[in-house]
CSV table of C-alpha atoms and ligand atoms in Angstrom, one decimal:
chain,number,residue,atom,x,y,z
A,172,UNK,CA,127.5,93.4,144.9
A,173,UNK,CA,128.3,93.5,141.5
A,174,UNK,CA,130.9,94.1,138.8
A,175,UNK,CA,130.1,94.6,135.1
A,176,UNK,CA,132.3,93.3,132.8
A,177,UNK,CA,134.8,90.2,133.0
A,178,UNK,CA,138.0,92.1,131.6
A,179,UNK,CA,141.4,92.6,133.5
A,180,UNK,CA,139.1,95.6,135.0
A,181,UNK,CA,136.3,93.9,136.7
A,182,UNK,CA,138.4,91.0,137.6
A,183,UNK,CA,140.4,92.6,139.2
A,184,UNK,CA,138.0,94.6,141.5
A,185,UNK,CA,136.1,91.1,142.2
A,186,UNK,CA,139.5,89.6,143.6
A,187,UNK,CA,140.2,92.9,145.7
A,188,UNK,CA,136.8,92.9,146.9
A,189,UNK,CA,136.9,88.9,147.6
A,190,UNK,CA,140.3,89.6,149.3
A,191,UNK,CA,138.5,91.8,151.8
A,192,UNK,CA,135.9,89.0,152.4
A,193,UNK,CA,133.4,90.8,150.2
A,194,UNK,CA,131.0,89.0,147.8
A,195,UNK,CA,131.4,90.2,144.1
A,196,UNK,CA,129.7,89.0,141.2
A,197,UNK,CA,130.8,89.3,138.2
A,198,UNK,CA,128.5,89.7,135.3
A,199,UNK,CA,130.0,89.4,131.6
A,200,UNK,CA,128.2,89.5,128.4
A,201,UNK,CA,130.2,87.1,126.5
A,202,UNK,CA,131.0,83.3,127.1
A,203,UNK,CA,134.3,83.7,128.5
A,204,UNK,CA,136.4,86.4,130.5
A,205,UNK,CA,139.1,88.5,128.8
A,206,UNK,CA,136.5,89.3,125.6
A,207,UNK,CA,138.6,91.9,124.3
A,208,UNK,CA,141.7,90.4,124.8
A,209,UNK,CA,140.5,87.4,122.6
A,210,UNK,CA,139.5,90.1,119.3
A,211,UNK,CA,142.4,92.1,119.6
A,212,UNK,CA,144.4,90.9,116.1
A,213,UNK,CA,147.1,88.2,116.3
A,214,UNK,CA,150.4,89.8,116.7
A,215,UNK,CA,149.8,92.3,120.0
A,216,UNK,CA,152.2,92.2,122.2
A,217,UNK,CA,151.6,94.0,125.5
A,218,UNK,CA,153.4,97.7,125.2
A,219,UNK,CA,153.5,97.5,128.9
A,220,UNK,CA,156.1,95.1,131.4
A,221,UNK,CA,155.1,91.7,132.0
A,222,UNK,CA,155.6,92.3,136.0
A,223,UNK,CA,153.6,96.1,135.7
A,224,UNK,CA,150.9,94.5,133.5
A,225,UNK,CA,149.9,91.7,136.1
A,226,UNK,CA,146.6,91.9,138.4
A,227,UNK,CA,146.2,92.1,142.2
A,228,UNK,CA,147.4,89.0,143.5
A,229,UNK,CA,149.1,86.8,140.5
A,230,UNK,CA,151.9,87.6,139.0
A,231,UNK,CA,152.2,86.7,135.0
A,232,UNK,CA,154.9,83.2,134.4
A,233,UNK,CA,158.2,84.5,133.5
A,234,UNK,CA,157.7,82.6,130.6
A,235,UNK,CA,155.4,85.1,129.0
A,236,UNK,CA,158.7,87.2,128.4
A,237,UNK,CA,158.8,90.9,129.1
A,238,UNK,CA,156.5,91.3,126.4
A,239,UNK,CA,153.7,89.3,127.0
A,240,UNK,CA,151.6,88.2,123.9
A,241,UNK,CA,147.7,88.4,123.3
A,242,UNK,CA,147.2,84.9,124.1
A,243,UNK,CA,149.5,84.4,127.2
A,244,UNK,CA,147.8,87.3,128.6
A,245,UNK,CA,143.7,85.7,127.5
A,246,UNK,CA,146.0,82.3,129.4
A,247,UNK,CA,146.7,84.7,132.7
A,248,UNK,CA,142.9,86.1,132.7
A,249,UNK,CA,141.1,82.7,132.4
A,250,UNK,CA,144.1,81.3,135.1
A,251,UNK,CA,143.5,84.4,137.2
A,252,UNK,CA,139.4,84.2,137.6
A,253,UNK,CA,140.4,80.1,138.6
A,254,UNK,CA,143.0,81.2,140.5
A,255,UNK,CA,140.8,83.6,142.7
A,256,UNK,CA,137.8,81.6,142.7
A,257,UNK,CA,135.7,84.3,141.0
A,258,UNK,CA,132.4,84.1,141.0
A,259,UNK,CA,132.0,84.8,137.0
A,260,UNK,CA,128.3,84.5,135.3
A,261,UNK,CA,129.1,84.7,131.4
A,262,UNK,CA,126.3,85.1,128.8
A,263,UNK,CA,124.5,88.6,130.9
A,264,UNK,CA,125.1,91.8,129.4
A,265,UNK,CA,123.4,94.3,131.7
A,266,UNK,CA,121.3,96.9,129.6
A,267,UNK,CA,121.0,99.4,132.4
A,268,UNK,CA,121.8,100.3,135.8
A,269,UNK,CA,118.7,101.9,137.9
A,270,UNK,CA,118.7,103.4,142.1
A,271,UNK,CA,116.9,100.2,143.7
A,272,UNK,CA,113.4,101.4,144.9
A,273,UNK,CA,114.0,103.6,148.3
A,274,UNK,CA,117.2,104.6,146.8
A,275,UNK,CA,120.1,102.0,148.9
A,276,UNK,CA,121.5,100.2,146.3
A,277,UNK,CA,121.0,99.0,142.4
A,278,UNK,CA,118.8,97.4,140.3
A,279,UNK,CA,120.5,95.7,136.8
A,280,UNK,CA,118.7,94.8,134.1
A,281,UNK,CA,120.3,92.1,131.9
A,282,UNK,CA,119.7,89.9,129.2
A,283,UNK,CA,117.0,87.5,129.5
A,284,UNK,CA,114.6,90.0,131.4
A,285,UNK,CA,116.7,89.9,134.7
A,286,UNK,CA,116.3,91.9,137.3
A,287,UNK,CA,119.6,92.2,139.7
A,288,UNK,CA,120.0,94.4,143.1
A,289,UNK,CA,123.3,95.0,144.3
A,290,UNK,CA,124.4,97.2,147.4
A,291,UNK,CA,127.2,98.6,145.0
A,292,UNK,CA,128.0,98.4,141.2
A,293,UNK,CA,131.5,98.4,140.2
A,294,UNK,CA,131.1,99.4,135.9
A,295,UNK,CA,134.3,97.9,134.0
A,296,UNK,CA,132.5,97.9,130.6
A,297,UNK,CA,136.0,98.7,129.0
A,298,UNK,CA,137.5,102.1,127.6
A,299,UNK,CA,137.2,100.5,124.4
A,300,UNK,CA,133.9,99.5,124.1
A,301,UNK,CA,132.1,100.5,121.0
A,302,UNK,CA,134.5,101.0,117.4
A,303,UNK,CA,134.2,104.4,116.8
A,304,UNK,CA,133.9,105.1,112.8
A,305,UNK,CA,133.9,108.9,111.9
A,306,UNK,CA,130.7,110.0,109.8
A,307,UNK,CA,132.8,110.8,106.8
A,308,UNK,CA,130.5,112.5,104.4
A,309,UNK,CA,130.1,109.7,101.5
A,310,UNK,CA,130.9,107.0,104.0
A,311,UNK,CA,127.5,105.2,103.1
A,312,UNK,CA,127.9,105.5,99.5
A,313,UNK,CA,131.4,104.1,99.4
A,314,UNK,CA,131.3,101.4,96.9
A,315,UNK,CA,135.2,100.1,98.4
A,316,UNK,CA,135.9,97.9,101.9
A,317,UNK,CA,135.9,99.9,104.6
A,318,UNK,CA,136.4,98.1,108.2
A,319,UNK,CA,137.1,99.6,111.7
A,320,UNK,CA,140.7,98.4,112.8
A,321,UNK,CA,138.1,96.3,115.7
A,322,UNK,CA,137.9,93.9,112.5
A,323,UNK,CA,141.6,93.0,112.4
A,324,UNK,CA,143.1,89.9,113.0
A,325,UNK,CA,146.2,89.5,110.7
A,326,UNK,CA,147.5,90.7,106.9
A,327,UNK,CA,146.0,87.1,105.6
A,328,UNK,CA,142.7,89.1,103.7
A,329,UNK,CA,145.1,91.9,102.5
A,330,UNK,CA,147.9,90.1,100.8
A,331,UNK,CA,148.7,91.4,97.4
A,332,UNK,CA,146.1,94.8,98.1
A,333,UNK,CA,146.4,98.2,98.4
A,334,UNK,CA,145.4,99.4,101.9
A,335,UNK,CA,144.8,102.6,103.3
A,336,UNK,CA,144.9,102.7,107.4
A,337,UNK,CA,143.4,105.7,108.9
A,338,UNK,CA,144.3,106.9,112.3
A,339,UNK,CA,147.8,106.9,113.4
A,340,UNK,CA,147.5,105.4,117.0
A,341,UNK,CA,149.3,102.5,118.6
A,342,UNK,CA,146.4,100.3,116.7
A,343,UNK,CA,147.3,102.1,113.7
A,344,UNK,CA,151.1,101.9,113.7
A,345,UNK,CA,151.0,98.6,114.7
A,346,UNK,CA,148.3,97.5,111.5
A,347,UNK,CA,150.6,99.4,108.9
A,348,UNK,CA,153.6,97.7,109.9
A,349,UNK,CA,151.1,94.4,110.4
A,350,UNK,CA,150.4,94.8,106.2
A,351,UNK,CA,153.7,95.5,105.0
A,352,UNK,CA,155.4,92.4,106.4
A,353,UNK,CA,152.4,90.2,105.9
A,354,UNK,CA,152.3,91.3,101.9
A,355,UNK,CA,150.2,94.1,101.1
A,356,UNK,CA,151.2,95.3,97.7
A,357,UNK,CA,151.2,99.0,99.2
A,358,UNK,CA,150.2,100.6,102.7
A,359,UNK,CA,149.4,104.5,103.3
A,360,UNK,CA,148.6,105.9,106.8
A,361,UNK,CA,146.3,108.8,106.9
A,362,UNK,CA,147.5,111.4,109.7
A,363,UNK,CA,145.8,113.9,110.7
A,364,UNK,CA,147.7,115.2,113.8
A,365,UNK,CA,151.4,113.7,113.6
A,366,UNK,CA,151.6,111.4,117.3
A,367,UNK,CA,154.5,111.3,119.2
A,368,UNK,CA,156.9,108.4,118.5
A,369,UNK,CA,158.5,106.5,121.4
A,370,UNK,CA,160.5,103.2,121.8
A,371,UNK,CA,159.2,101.0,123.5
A,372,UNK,CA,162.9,100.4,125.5
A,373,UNK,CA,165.9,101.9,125.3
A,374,UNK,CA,169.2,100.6,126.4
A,375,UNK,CA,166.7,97.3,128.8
A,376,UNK,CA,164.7,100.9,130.3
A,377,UNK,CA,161.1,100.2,129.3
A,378,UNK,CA,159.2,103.4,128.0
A,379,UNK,CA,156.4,102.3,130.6
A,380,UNK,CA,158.8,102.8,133.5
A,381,UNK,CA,159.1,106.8,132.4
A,382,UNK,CA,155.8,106.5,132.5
A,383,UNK,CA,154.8,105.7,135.8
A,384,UNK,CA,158.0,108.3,137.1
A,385,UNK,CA,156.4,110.9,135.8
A,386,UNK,CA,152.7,110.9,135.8
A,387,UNK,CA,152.6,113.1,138.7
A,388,UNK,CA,155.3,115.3,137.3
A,389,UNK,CA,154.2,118.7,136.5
A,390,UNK,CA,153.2,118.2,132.5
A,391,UNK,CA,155.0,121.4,131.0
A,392,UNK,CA,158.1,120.0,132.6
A,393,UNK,CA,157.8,116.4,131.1
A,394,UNK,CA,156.6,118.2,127.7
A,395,UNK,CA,160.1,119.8,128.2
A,396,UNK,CA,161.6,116.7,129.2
A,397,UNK,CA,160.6,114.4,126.7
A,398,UNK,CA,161.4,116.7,123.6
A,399,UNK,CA,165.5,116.4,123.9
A,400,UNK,CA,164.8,112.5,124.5
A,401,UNK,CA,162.8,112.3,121.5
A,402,UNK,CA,165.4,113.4,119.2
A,403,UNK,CA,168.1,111.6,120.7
A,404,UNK,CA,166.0,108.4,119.8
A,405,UNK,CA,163.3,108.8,117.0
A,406,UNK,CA,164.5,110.2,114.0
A,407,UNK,CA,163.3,113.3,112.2
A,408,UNK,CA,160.5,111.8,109.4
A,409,UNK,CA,159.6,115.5,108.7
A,410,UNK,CA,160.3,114.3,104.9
A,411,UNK,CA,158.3,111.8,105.0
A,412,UNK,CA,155.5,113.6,106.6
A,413,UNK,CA,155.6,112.7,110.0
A,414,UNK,CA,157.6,115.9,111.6
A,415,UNK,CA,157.6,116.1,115.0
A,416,UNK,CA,154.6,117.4,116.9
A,417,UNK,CA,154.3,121.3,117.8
A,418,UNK,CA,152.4,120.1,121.4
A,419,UNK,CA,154.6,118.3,123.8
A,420,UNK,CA,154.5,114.5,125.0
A,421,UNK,CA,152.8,114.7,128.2
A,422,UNK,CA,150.3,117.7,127.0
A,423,UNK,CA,148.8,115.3,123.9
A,424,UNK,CA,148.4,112.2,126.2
A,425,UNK,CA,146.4,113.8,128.9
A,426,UNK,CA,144.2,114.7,125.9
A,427,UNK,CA,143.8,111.4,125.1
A,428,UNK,CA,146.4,110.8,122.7
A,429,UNK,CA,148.9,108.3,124.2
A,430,UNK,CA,152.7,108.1,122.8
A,431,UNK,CA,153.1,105.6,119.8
A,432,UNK,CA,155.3,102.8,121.0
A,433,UNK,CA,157.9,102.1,117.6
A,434,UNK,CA,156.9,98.3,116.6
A,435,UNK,CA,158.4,99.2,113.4
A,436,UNK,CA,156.6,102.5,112.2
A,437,UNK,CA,159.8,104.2,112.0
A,438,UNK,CA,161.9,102.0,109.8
A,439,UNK,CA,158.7,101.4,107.5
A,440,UNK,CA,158.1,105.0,107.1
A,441,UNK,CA,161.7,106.1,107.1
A,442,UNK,CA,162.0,102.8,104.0
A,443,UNK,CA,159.0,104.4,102.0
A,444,UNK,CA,157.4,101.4,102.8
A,445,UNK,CA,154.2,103.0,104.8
A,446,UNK,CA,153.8,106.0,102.8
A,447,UNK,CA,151.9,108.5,104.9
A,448,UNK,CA,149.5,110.5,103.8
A,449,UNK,CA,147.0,113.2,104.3
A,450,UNK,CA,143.7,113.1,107.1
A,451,UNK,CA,140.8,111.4,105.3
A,452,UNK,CA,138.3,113.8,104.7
A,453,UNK,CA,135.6,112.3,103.2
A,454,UNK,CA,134.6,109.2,100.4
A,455,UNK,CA,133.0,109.8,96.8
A,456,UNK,CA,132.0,106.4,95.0
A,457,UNK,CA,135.2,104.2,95.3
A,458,UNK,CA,137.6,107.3,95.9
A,459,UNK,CA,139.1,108.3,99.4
A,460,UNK,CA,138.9,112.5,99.6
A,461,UNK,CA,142.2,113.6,101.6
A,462,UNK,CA,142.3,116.5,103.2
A,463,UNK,CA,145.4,118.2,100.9
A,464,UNK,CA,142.8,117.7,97.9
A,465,UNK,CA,144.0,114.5,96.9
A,466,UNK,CA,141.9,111.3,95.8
A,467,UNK,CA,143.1,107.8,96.6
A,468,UNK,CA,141.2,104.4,95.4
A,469,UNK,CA,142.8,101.7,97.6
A,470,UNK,CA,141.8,98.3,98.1
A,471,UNK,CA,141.0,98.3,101.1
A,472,UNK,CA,140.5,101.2,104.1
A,473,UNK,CA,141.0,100.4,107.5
A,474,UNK,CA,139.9,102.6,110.3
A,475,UNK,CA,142.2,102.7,112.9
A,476,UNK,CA,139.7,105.2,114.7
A,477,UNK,CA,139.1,104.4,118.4
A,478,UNK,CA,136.5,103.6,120.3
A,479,UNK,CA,134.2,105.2,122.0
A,480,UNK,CA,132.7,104.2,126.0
A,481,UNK,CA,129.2,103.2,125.5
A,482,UNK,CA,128.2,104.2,128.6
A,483,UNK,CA,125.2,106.0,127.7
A,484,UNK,CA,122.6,103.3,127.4
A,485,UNK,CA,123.8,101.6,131.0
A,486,UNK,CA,124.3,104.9,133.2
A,487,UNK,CA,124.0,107.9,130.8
A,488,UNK,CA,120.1,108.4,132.7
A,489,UNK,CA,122.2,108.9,136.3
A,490,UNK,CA,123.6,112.4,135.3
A,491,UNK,CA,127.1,110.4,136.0
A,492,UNK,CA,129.2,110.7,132.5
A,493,UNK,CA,130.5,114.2,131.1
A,494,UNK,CA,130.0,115.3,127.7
A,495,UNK,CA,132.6,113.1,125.6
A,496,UNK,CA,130.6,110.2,127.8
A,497,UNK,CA,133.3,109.2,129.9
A,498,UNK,CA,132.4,108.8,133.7
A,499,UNK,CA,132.5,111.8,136.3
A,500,UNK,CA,134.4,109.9,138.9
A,501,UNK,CA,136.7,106.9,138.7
A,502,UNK,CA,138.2,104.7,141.1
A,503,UNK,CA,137.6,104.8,144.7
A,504,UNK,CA,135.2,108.0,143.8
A,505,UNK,CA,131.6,107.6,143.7
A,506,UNK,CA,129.6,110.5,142.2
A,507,UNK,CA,127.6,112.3,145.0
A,508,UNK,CA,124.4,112.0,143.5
A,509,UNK,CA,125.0,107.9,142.9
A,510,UNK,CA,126.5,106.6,145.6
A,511,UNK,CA,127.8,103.3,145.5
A,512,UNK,CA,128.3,103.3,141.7
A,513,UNK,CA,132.3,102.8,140.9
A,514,UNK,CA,133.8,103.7,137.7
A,515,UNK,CA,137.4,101.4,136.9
A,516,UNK,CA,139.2,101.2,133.6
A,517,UNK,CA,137.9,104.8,131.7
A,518,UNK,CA,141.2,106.5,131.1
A,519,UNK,CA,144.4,106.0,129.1
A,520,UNK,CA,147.3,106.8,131.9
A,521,UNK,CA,151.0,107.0,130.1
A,522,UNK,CA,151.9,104.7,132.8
A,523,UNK,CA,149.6,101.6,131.2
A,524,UNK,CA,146.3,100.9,132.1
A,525,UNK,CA,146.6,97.8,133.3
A,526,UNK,CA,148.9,99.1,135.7
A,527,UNK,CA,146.0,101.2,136.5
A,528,UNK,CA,143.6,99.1,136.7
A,529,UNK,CA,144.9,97.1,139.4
A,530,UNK,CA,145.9,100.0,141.3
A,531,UNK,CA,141.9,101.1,141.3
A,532,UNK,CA,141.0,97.8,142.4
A,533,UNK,CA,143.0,97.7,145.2
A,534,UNK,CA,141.2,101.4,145.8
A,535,UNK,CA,137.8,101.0,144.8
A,536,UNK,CA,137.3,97.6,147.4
A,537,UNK,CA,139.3,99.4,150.6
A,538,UNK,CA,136.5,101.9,149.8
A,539,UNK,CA,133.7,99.6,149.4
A,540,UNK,CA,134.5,97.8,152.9
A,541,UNK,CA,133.7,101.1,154.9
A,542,UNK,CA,130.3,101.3,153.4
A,543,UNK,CA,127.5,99.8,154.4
A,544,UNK,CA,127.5,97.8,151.0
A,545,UNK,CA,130.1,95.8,152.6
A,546,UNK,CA,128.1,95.0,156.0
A,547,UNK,CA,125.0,93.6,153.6
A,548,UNK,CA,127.4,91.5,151.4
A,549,UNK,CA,130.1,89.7,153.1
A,550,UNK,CA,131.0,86.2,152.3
A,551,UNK,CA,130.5,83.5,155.1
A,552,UNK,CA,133.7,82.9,156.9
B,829,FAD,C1,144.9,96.8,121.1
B,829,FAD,C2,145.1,97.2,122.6
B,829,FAD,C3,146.3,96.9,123.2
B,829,FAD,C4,146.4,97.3,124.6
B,829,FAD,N1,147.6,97.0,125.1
B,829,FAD,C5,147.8,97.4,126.4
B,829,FAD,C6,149.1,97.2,127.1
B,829,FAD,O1,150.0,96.7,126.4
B,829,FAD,N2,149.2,97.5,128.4
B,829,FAD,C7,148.2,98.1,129.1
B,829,FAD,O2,148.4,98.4,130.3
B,829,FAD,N3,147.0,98.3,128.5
B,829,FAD,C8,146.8,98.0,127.2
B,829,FAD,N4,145.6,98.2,126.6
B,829,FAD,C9,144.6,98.9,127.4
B,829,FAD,C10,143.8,98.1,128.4
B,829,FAD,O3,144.7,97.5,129.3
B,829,FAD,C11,142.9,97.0,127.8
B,829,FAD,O4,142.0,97.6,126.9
B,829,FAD,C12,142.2,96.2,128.9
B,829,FAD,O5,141.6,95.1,128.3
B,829,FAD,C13,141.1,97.0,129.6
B,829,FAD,O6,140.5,96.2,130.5
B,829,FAD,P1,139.0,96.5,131.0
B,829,FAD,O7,138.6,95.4,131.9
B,829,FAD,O8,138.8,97.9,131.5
B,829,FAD,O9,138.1,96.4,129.6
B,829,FAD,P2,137.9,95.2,128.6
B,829,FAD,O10,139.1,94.3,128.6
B,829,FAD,O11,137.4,95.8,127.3
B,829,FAD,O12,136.8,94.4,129.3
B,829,FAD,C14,135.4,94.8,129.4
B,829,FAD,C15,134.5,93.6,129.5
B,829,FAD,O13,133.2,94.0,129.7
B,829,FAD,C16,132.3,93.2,129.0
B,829,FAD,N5,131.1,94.0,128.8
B,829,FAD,C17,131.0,95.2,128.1
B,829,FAD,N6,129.8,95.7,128.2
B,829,FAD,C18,129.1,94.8,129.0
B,829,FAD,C19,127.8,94.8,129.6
B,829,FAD,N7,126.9,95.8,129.3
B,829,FAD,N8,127.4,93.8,130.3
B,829,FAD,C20,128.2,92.8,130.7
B,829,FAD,N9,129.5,92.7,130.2
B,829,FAD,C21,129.9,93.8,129.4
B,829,FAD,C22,133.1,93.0,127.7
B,829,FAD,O14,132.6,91.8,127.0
B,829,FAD,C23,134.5,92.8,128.2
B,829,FAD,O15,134.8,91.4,128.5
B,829,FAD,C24,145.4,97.9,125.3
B,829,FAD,C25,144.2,98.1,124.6
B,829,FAD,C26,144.0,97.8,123.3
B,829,FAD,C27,142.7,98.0,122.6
């Protein structure tokens, strides 16, 4: 069988599924595993635990800290595909995923005109797959740099600039606070909907572990929950236009919007200096429109923006994704009218995804060894 994509996602399924004495291929469209890992700009630091952020079956070094950083954690994936003997083909990026011809199974086509059949297809393509750049009216005409946040490594280009970062997610935050240490000569953070601000620890109690103890909680309780917490340890930045939101913690995130983690949004906003401003609304020649009327002509814009799945082209034909394109099913969960296709890594859980994704893993292959996809594919003893 297959997995698509060589992420903490896919591997992770191939060493459940190889755990189980299952066959599992791994197909990933760039030369190495751990693509994303490897773009994501130089100062990430996981937001998640060091000992909740590691994969089924190898634990990350103590050495990586509690915070592990973007390279120690490309170091685990490449150590963890060696580790686990994965089998990993790099350089096939699968274009589309059809029902085999009598319906058991799937046929992949990939780059360089393959044709693949697996019994069953495990998609890890990533959550965030394709930059996601609104269609700002004017946006084609802007004469200034505009980049999706995807595009950021370190402050290096903007040194001495004006920048104007769009989006206040954790990418966001984290970019703003990126500029103003590494010299930007001024940084403003467009907000549209002001996010919810948490630390990442308080008093050694990681914000992850809340996380994970309340995910099944009801989510008006936690909303209620998290509010007195909030104020006892994020202070009020109403003055500086980031009051606290009207719609509770746990309410945003299961739309989508996640908690900001504080790597130093709060004393850079609170110093004046990441000035926030009004939700871009549009561009006009080298000017930036803002929704409270106001024109801006920075430097440089950033679009801290998202991502969006991609799926459409690879499954979107299989009446398998919902309207905002993410998949029907997830984990263990195959959709009824494609059996044997497995969905891991397309939500944003408050409890970490990696976390997640290893806990669908696990899942998705003591699933896959009931089915007859496991009788047709199981590796010589
Ligand atoms: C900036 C940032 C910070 C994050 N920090 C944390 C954190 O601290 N803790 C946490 O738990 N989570 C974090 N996440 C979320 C999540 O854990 C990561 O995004 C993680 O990499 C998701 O793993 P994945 O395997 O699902 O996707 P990815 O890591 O994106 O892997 C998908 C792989 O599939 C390949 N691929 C895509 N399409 C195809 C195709 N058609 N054919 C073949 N290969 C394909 C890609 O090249 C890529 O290697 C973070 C995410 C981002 C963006």
């Amino acid at each position: 069988m297959y997995v698509i994509g060589g992420g903490p996602g896919g591997l992770a399924v191939a060493q459940a599924l190889r755990a189980r004495g299952l066959r599992a291929v791994v197909l990933e469209r760039a030369d190495r595993v751990g693509a994303s890992w490897r773009r994501h700009y130089d100062r990430l630091r996981l937001h998640t635990t060091r000992r909740l952020s590691a994969l089924p079956g190898l634990p990350m070094p103590r050495r990586f800290g509690r915070w592990p950083a973007r390279d120690d954690v490309v170091r685990y994936l490449e150590k963890y595909a060696d580790h686990h003997q994965l089998e990993i083909v790099t350089g096939v990026e699968v274009s589309r995923v059809e029902r085999a011809p009598g319906g058991a199974g799937w046929v992949l086509h990939a780059s360089g005109g393959r044709e693949l059949t697996g019994a069953a297809v495990v998609v890890a393509t990533g959550h965030n797959h394709t930059p996601r750049l609104p269609d700002w009216p004017g946006r084609d005409t802007y004469t200034g740099e505009l980049r999706h946040a995807a595009e950021y490594r370190n402050a290096a280009p903007y040194a001495g600039r004006d920048v104007l970062v769009v989006g206040v997610g954790n990418t966001g935050a984290e970019i703003a606070v990126d500029l103003v240490e590494g010299g930007a000569s001024r940084v403003r953070l467009s907000v549209r909907t002001p996010p919810h601000i948490v630390r990442r620890s308080t008093a050694g109690w990681p914000a992850q572990y809340t996380g994970v103890l309340c995910r099944r909680l009801p989510v008006g309780l936690v909303d209620r929950l998290a509010r007195p917490l909030s104020r006892l340890s994020v202070p009020d930045l109403s003055a500086q236009g980031l009051p606290r939101p009207a719609t509770g913690l746990y309410t945003r995130a299961r739309q989508g919007a996640i908690p900001v983690q504080d790597a130093g949004l709060i004393d850079a906003v609170r110093s004046g200096r990441v000035e926030v401003v009004a939700a871009v609304e549009g561009f006009e020649d080298d000017k930036v429109l803002l929704a409270d009327g106001t024109r801006v002509a920075p430097d440089a814009v950033i679009a801290a923006t998202g991502y969006l799945r991609g799926l459409e082209p690879l499954v979107g034909h299989l009446d398998v994704l919902a309207p905002d394109g993410t998949p029907l099913t997830r984990g263990p969960h195959t959709p009824p009218n494609a059996p044997g296709l497995y969905f891991t890594g397309y939500t944003n859980p408050i409890s970490g995804m990696l976390r997640e994704l290893t806990r669908d893993a696990t899942r998705i292959a003591t699933t896959i060894t009931k089915t007859e996809a496991a009788r047709v594919s199981r590796l010589p003893r």
